[in-house]
Tab-separated table of C-alpha atoms (C1' of nucleotides) in Angstrom:
chain	number	residue	atom	x	y	z
A	1	MET	CA	0.217	0.019	-0.039
A	2	ASP	CA	1.926	2.995	-1.133
A	3	ASN	CA	0.586	6.746	-0.080
A	4	HIS	CA	-0.736	7.699	-3.442
A	5	LYS	CA	-3.278	4.837	-3.092
A	6	LEU	CA	-4.104	5.658	0.322
A	7	PHE	CA	-4.497	9.342	-0.523
A	8	ASN	CA	-6.727	8.549	-3.490
A	9	LYS	CA	-8.603	6.348	-1.187
A	10	LEU	CA	-9.101	9.202	1.266
A	11	ILE	CA	-10.188	11.499	-1.080
A	12	THR	CA	-12.952	9.387	-2.191
A	13	PHE	CA	-13.937	8.903	1.483
A	14	THR	CA	-14.226	12.437	2.151
A	15	ASN	CA	-16.572	12.911	-0.448
A	16	ALA	CA	-18.460	10.017	0.537
A	17	VAL	CA	-18.712	11.754	4.393
A	18	TYR	CA	-19.555	15.119	2.788
A	19	ARG	CA	-22.348	13.703	0.642
A	20	VAL	CA	-23.848	11.517	3.349
A	21	THR	CA	-23.631	13.971	5.992
A	22	GLU	CA	-25.432	16.380	3.974
A	23	GLU	CA	-27.951	13.793	3.117
A	24	LEU	CA	-28.115	13.427	7.362
A	25	THR	CA	-28.537	17.068	7.850
A	26	LYS	CA	-30.689	18.146	5.407
A	27	GLU	CA	-33.334	20.287	6.141
A	28	ALA	CA	-32.196	20.444	10.100
A	29	LYS	CA	-31.081	24.204	9.691
A	30	PRO	CA	-34.062	26.487	10.513
A	31	ASN	CA	-35.394	28.894	8.333
A	32	VAL	CA	-35.063	31.671	10.401
A	33	LEU	CA	-31.038	31.262	10.308
A	34	THR	CA	-28.617	31.409	7.602
A	35	GLN	CA	-26.075	28.580	7.122
A	36	ILE	CA	-23.197	30.730	9.300
A	37	GLN	CA	-25.625	31.622	11.795
A	38	PHE	CA	-26.500	28.225	12.287
A	39	ASP	CA	-22.807	26.729	12.481
A	40	ILE	CA	-22.265	29.859	14.814
A	41	LEU	CA	-25.062	28.643	17.272
A	42	ASP	CA	-23.828	25.001	17.003
A	43	PHE	CA	-20.200	26.141	17.673
A	44	ILE	CA	-21.413	27.901	20.731
A	45	ALA	CA	-23.506	25.107	21.851
A	46	ARG	CA	-20.888	22.654	21.962
A	47	ASN	CA	-18.192	25.183	23.198
A	48	GLN	CA	-20.199	27.502	25.740
A	49	PRO	CA	-19.437	29.749	27.249
A	50	VAL	CA	-17.368	31.281	24.409
A	51	THR	CA	-15.840	34.508	23.350
A	52	LEU	CA	-16.350	36.085	20.220
A	53	SER	CA	-12.362	35.840	19.377
A	54	GLU	CA	-12.894	32.216	19.857
A	55	ILE	CA	-15.593	32.035	17.381
A	56	CYS	CA	-13.495	33.974	14.994
A	57	ASP	CA	-10.738	31.702	15.336
A	58	CYS	CA	-12.753	28.479	14.873
A	59	THR	CA	-14.920	29.744	12.062
A	60	HIS	CA	-12.324	31.917	9.866
A	61	LEU	CA	-14.575	34.884	10.215
A	62	SER	CA	-13.577	38.343	10.614
A	63	MET	CA	-14.138	39.926	13.955
A	64	PRO	CA	-16.803	42.489	12.315
A	65	ASN	CA	-18.576	39.606	10.314
A	66	ALA	CA	-18.913	37.647	13.339
A	67	SER	CA	-19.954	40.205	15.468
A	68	ARG	CA	-22.619	41.165	13.096
A	69	GLU	CA	-23.883	37.580	12.832
A	70	LEU	CA	-23.982	37.386	16.548
A	71	ARG	CA	-25.685	40.569	16.948
A	72	LYS	CA	-28.589	38.599	14.659
A	73	LEU	CA	-28.472	35.646	17.065
A	74	GLY	CA	-28.893	37.574	19.921
A	75	GLU	CA	-31.692	39.711	18.557
A	76	ASN	CA	-33.747	36.343	17.975
A	77	ASP	CA	-33.026	35.423	21.521
A	78	LEU	CA	-30.962	32.391	20.731
A	79	ILE	CA	-27.713	33.739	22.533
A	80	GLU	CA	-26.766	35.896	25.201
A	81	LYS	CA	-23.540	37.994	26.355
A	82	LYS	CA	-22.188	38.498	29.699
A	83	SER	CA	-19.262	40.753	30.552
A	84	ASP	CA	-16.419	38.700	32.329
A	85	VAL	CA	-15.888	40.132	35.914
A	86	ASP	CA	-12.118	39.989	35.755
A	87	ASP	CA	-11.643	41.339	32.111
A	88	ARG	CA	-14.436	43.510	31.103
A	89	ARG	CA	-13.462	43.442	27.463
A	90	LYS	CA	-14.423	40.117	27.143
A	91	GLN	CA	-18.167	38.917	26.588
A	92	TYR	CA	-19.052	35.067	27.433
A	93	ILE	CA	-21.412	33.855	25.148
A	94	TYR	CA	-24.276	31.410	26.464
A	95	MET	CA	-27.127	29.820	24.485
A	96	THR	CA	-30.574	30.837	25.759
A	97	SER	CA	-33.223	28.227	26.252
A	98	SER	CA	-34.735	28.568	22.949
A	99	GLY	CA	-31.259	28.724	21.276
A	100	GLU	CA	-30.749	25.194	23.153
A	101	LYS	CA	-34.179	23.884	21.911
A	102	MET	CA	-33.248	25.218	18.325
A	103	ILE	CA	-30.038	23.117	18.284
A	104	GLU	CA	-31.955	20.454	20.013
A	105	ASP	CA	-34.801	20.168	17.458
A	106	ALA	CA	-32.129	20.093	14.584
A	107	TYR	CA	-30.159	17.063	16.180
A	108	LYS	CA	-33.498	15.293	16.606
A	109	LEU	CA	-34.317	15.509	12.943
A	110	ILE	CA	-30.666	14.416	12.162
A	111	LYS	CA	-31.094	11.622	14.671
A	112	VAL	CA	-34.131	10.397	12.749
A	113	ASN	CA	-32.260	10.641	9.030
A	114	PHE	CA	-29.459	8.603	11.125
A	115	ASP	CA	-31.733	6.150	12.347
A	116	ASN	CA	-33.350	5.468	9.251
A	117	ARG	CA	-29.877	5.135	7.470
A	118	ILE	CA	-28.598	2.382	9.754
A	119	LYS	CA	-32.142	0.717	10.449
A	120	ASP	CA	-31.239	-2.414	8.113
A	121	ILE	CA	-27.534	-2.634	9.316
A	122	SER	CA	-26.966	-5.579	11.462
A	123	LYS	CA	-25.882	-5.576	14.740
A	124	GLU	CA	-22.131	-7.128	13.937
A	125	ASP	CA	-22.275	-4.351	11.387
A	126	LEU	CA	-22.921	-1.655	13.485
A	127	ASP	CA	-19.979	-3.041	15.772
A	128	GLU	CA	-17.477	-2.891	13.087
A	129	ILE	CA	-18.744	0.741	12.088
A	130	ASN	CA	-18.164	1.904	15.868
A	131	TYR	CA	-14.623	0.031	15.884
A	132	ALA	CA	-13.505	1.669	12.659
A	133	ILE	CA	-14.679	5.174	13.817
A	134	ASP	CA	-12.623	4.930	16.906
A	135	LYS	CA	-9.562	3.977	15.011
A	136	LEU	CA	-9.723	6.649	12.413
A	137	GLN	CA	-10.550	9.122	14.903
A	138	SER	CA	-7.409	8.123	17.078
A	139	LYS	CA	-4.862	7.595	14.222
A	140	PHE	CA	-5.853	9.757	11.444
A	141	TYR	CA	-8.350	12.637	12.530
A	142	PHE	CA	-7.084	13.569	15.782
A	143	ASP	CA	-6.225	17.141	16.869
A	144	ARG	CA	-3.052	18.684	17.225
B	1	MET	CA	-23.687	-0.129	21.959
B	2	ASP	CA	-27.114	1.613	21.889
B	3	ASN	CA	-27.891	4.037	18.674
B	4	HIS	CA	-27.462	7.193	20.800
B	5	LYS	CA	-23.565	6.585	21.551
B	6	LEU	CA	-22.986	5.572	18.051
B	7	PHE	CA	-25.095	8.836	16.839
B	8	ASN	CA	-22.871	11.202	19.030
B	9	LYS	CA	-20.059	9.525	18.216
B	10	LEU	CA	-20.725	10.096	14.491
B	11	ILE	CA	-21.352	13.851	15.327
B	12	THR	CA	-17.805	14.012	16.771
B	13	PHE	CA	-16.133	12.025	13.763
B	14	THR	CA	-17.677	14.068	11.182
B	15	ASN	CA	-16.536	17.204	12.684
B	16	ALA	CA	-13.309	16.219	12.976
B	17	VAL	CA	-13.352	14.900	9.045
B	18	TYR	CA	-14.655	18.143	8.619
B	19	ARG	CA	-11.659	20.192	10.614
B	20	VAL	CA	-8.999	17.623	8.991
B	21	THR	CA	-10.179	18.016	5.238
B	22	GLU	CA	-9.913	21.957	5.805
B	23	GLU	CA	-6.568	21.892	7.041
B	24	LEU	CA	-5.446	19.419	4.191
B	25	THR	CA	-7.279	21.753	1.475
B	26	LYS	CA	-6.250	25.150	2.955
B	27	GLU	CA	-4.831	27.227	0.145
B	28	ALA	CA	-5.593	24.606	-2.213
B	29	LYS	CA	-8.114	26.524	-4.223
B	30	PRO	CA	-6.751	29.027	-6.695
B	31	ASN	CA	-7.574	32.685	-6.068
B	32	VAL	CA	-9.099	33.484	-9.407
B	33	LEU	CA	-11.673	30.913	-8.611
B	34	THR	CA	-14.639	31.501	-5.998
B	35	GLN	CA	-15.221	28.144	-3.874
B	36	ILE	CA	-18.130	27.379	-5.863
B	37	GLN	CA	-16.680	27.518	-9.108
B	38	PHE	CA	-13.764	25.523	-7.904
B	39	ASP	CA	-16.242	22.634	-6.413
B	40	ILE	CA	-17.689	22.803	-9.895
B	41	LEU	CA	-14.420	22.355	-11.854
B	42	ASP	CA	-13.289	19.693	-9.227
B	43	PHE	CA	-16.895	17.760	-10.224
B	44	ILE	CA	-16.451	18.137	-14.160
B	45	ALA	CA	-12.822	16.673	-13.422
B	46	ARG	CA	-14.151	13.721	-11.707
B	47	ASN	CA	-17.194	13.002	-13.878
B	48	GLN	CA	-16.410	14.401	-17.176
B	49	PRO	CA	-18.066	14.764	-19.628
B	50	VAL	CA	-21.235	16.175	-17.803
B	51	THR	CA	-24.015	18.190	-18.555
B	52	LEU	CA	-24.900	21.206	-17.151
B	53	SER	CA	-28.265	19.470	-15.706
B	54	GLU	CA	-25.997	16.735	-14.041
B	55	ILE	CA	-24.011	19.626	-12.367
B	56	CYS	CA	-27.240	21.171	-11.170
B	57	ASP	CA	-28.540	17.980	-9.702
B	58	CYS	CA	-25.332	17.209	-7.704
B	59	THR	CA	-24.342	20.586	-6.323
B	60	HIS	CA	-27.784	22.011	-5.741
B	61	LEU	CA	-27.365	24.908	-7.853
B	62	SER	CA	-30.352	26.433	-10.246
B	63	MET	CA	-29.609	25.949	-13.766
B	64	PRO	CA	-29.494	29.731	-14.142
B	65	ASN	CA	-26.870	29.932	-11.389
B	66	ALA	CA	-24.594	26.835	-12.699
B	67	SER	CA	-25.010	28.300	-16.219
B	68	ARG	CA	-23.553	31.816	-14.927
B	69	GLU	CA	-20.678	30.071	-13.080
B	70	LEU	CA	-19.990	27.715	-16.069
B	71	ARG	CA	-19.745	30.461	-18.187
B	72	LYS	CA	-17.211	32.314	-15.954
B	73	LEU	CA	-14.980	29.036	-16.016
B	74	GLY	CA	-15.438	29.063	-19.894
B	75	GLU	CA	-14.113	32.807	-19.772
B	76	ASN	CA	-11.110	31.624	-18.037
B	77	ASP	CA	-10.370	28.618	-20.601
B	78	LEU	CA	-10.828	26.000	-17.967
B	79	ILE	CA	-14.052	24.204	-19.299
B	80	GLU	CA	-15.272	23.944	-22.821
B	81	LYS	CA	-18.611	22.719	-24.374
B	82	LYS	CA	-19.513	20.688	-27.149
B	83	SER	CA	-22.909	20.180	-28.413
B	84	ASP	CA	-24.324	16.411	-28.243
B	85	VAL	CA	-24.729	15.019	-32.037
B	86	ASP	CA	-27.829	13.123	-31.217
B	87	ASP	CA	-29.473	15.714	-29.063
B	88	ARG	CA	-28.492	19.209	-29.896
B	89	ARG	CA	-29.886	20.775	-26.777
B	90	LYS	CA	-27.447	19.095	-24.735
B	91	GLN	CA	-23.941	20.255	-23.985
B	92	TYR	CA	-21.238	17.751	-22.822
B	93	ILE	CA	-19.045	19.924	-20.850
B	94	TYR	CA	-15.094	19.034	-20.738
B	95	MET	CA	-12.108	20.205	-19.195
B	96	THR	CA	-9.452	22.147	-21.148
B	97	SER	CA	-5.841	21.314	-20.303
B	98	SER	CA	-5.529	24.246	-18.401
B	99	GLY	CA	-8.362	23.516	-16.340
B	100	GLU	CA	-6.948	19.920	-15.901
B	101	LYS	CA	-3.471	21.850	-14.734
B	102	MET	CA	-5.437	23.729	-12.386
B	103	ILE	CA	-7.194	20.871	-10.614
B	104	GLU	CA	-3.786	18.685	-10.694
B	105	ASP	CA	-1.891	21.660	-8.820
B	106	ALA	CA	-4.565	21.757	-6.341
B	107	TYR	CA	-4.226	17.942	-5.561
B	108	LYS	CA	-0.459	18.367	-5.443
B	109	LEU	CA	-0.614	20.538	-2.673
B	110	ILE	CA	-3.181	18.617	-0.900
B	111	LYS	CA	-1.211	15.754	-1.175
B	112	VAL	CA	1.947	17.328	0.081
B	113	ASN	CA	-0.311	18.384	3.125
B	114	PHE	CA	-1.700	14.603	3.277
B	115	ASP	CA	1.956	13.412	3.406
B	116	ASN	CA	2.897	15.815	5.900
B	117	ARG	CA	0.044	14.643	8.295
B	118	ILE	CA	0.893	11.095	8.032
B	119	LYS	CA	4.842	11.063	8.111
B	120	ASP	CA	5.084	10.365	11.686
B	121	ILE	CA	2.471	7.180	11.146
B	122	SER	CA	3.749	4.084	11.329
B	123	LYS	CA	3.361	1.099	8.771
B	124	GLU	CA	0.848	-0.556	10.872
B	125	ASP	CA	-1.244	2.229	11.618
B	126	LEU	CA	-1.424	3.275	7.982
B	127	ASP	CA	-2.491	-0.217	7.270
B	128	GLU	CA	-5.098	-0.040	10.073
B	129	ILE	CA	-6.540	3.640	8.627
B	130	ASN	CA	-6.575	2.173	5.355
B	131	TYR	CA	-8.617	-0.968	6.563
B	132	ALA	CA	-11.077	1.243	8.380
B	133	ILE	CA	-11.812	3.508	5.592
B	134	ASP	CA	-12.729	0.586	3.322
B	135	LYS	CA	-14.968	-0.570	6.518
B	136	LEU	CA	-16.806	2.608	6.919
B	137	GLN	CA	-16.983	3.348	3.001
B	138	SER	CA	-18.890	-0.260	2.322
B	139	LYS	CA	-20.739	-0.279	5.699
B	140	PHE	CA	-21.976	3.166	6.187
B	141	TYR	CA	-20.949	5.922	3.770
B	142	PHE	CA	-22.260	4.073	0.800
B	143	ASP	CA	-24.333	4.908	-2.081
B	144	ARG	CA	-28.215	4.625	-2.483
C	1	DC	C1'	0.812	58.199	34.140
C	2	DT	C1'	1.142	57.197	29.150
C	3	DC	C1'	1.249	54.028	25.556
C	4	DA	C1'	0.614	50.000	23.309
C	5	DA	C1'	-2.086	45.981	22.876
C	6	DT	C1'	-6.441	43.502	23.312
C	7	DA	C1'	-11.611	42.725	22.596
C	8	DG	C1'	-15.378	43.931	20.388
C	9	DT	C1'	-18.654	47.280	17.719
C	10	DT	C1'	-20.707	50.060	13.961
C	11	DA	C1'	-20.849	51.619	9.512
C	12	DT	C1'	-20.301	51.076	4.593
C	13	DC	C1'	-18.978	49.069	0.303
C	14	DT	C1'	-17.931	44.855	-2.588
C	15	DT	C1'	-18.206	40.160	-4.219
C	16	DT	C1'	-20.800	36.292	-4.078
C	17	DT	C1'	-24.738	33.477	-4.056
C	18	DG	C1'	-29.748	32.889	-4.501
C	19	DA	C1'	-33.875	33.284	-6.951
C	20	DT	C1'	-37.050	34.463	-10.453
C	21	DA	C1'	-39.306	35.546	-15.064
C	22	DA	C1'	-38.517	35.600	-19.757
C	23	DT	C1'	-36.640	33.482	-23.704
C	24	DA	C1'	-34.964	30.095	-27.401
C	25	DA	C1'	-33.867	26.161	-29.553
C	26	DA	C1'	-34.373	21.180	-29.918
C	27	DA	C1'	-36.967	16.933	-28.796
C	28	DT	C1'	-41.025	14.161	-27.975
C	29	DC	C1'	-45.543	12.974	-27.831
C	30	DA	C1'	-50.212	12.686	-29.484
D	1	DT	C1'	-48.664	19.219	-37.506
D	2	DG	C1'	-48.902	21.592	-32.832
D	3	DA	C1'	-48.474	21.560	-28.095
D	4	DT	C1'	-45.335	20.235	-24.344
D	5	DT	C1'	-41.230	19.004	-22.194
D	6	DT	C1'	-36.574	19.103	-21.971
D	7	DT	C1'	-31.907	21.928	-21.855
D	8	DA	C1'	-29.896	25.779	-21.435
D	9	DT	C1'	-29.202	30.877	-21.475
D	10	DT	C1'	-29.895	35.990	-20.257
D	11	DA	C1'	-31.253	39.492	-17.558
D	12	DT	C1'	-32.387	40.887	-12.948
D	13	DC	C1'	-33.008	41.525	-8.336
D	14	DA	C1'	-32.116	40.247	-3.180
D	15	DA	C1'	-29.865	38.254	0.201
D	16	DA	C1'	-25.815	36.359	2.383
D	17	DA	C1'	-20.817	36.911	3.114
D	18	DG	C1'	-16.380	39.009	2.949
D	19	DA	C1'	-13.485	43.269	3.486
D	20	DT	C1'	-11.927	47.625	5.548
D	21	DA	C1'	-11.929	51.460	8.321
D	22	DA	C1'	-12.683	54.117	12.183
D	23	DC	C1'	-14.146	53.875	16.752
D	24	DT	C1'	-14.781	52.786	21.895
D	25	DA	C1'	-13.673	50.451	26.461
D	26	DT	C1'	-10.476	48.076	28.971
D	27	DT	C1'	-6.315	45.947	30.298
D	28	DG	C1'	-1.416	45.662	30.848
D	29	DA	C1'	3.481	47.226	30.265
D	30	DG	C1'	6.914	50.509	31.137
DNA sequence: CTCAATAGTTATCTTTTGATAATAAAATCA
DNA sequence: TGATTTTATTATCAAAAGATAACTATTGAG
């Protein structure tokens, strides 16, 4: 197995992941939000509390643009900001309960799509899938 | 292993795939193209010859918008259209040699990033990665 | 205290992307 | 043959996203 074959296999695999992910997440985004707004909300949901700077680092948005989108999320009562007591320049961003609910509902729909996709897969194959994900996550898709 | 655990694992895994893919493809897109134009060019590269309708089906672009972006690719001499002899409504879209070169160069850069990422991974682990990708591709990320 | 750095906001402009209507030409159907 | 469908284009308009400059407020360093 040379690197080139593995490389090409990874390209094909990545395309498949993107295609299936799109199928699973299709229609999960609420219409009141743009894709970027939903991505930001999702990022906050899994990392809260976060600062605006952290959002910018992780989403490649500039501060002004991230600030603008965050303002819209705030206007929709999906997030709220609280000033840091120690450093009053910083704003810690939290989900509101309606923000939490919006993300929960989105994931519920994704879960339905997921259940539908695996409904005909045998227990043994699911175990293999589980094992393979662990392998890839630890051996290749790790942080650094 | 219940479905919920596997579901959550998949979400985390998908995020990791997206993050690493972005790292590997970073700066591969030529500045003369927008992301969508590059995606279309990449799609043509791996499926040529294609028709405009096929591009629309696979990229969720409307015909007018896809036609517009395709015109720009044509103006940059990256693709060319040839009418179908049997059905003269249809246009088969091909890469030009400079289009091919642009895609090749992009993948060369991605390959460099890939080689850099796996340079410290042992032969045994690479075999495991290879095996795990095959498993996931056939058991979960299949077409249908 | 002064000055630079950090965190964030507001305003503005441009580019990109998305949506829709109107059109043309060729093919198919009845 | 005439009506309908398919394939694609052009022209607009609107919305989303990206880029930049100017600004405020706070903190930290010397």
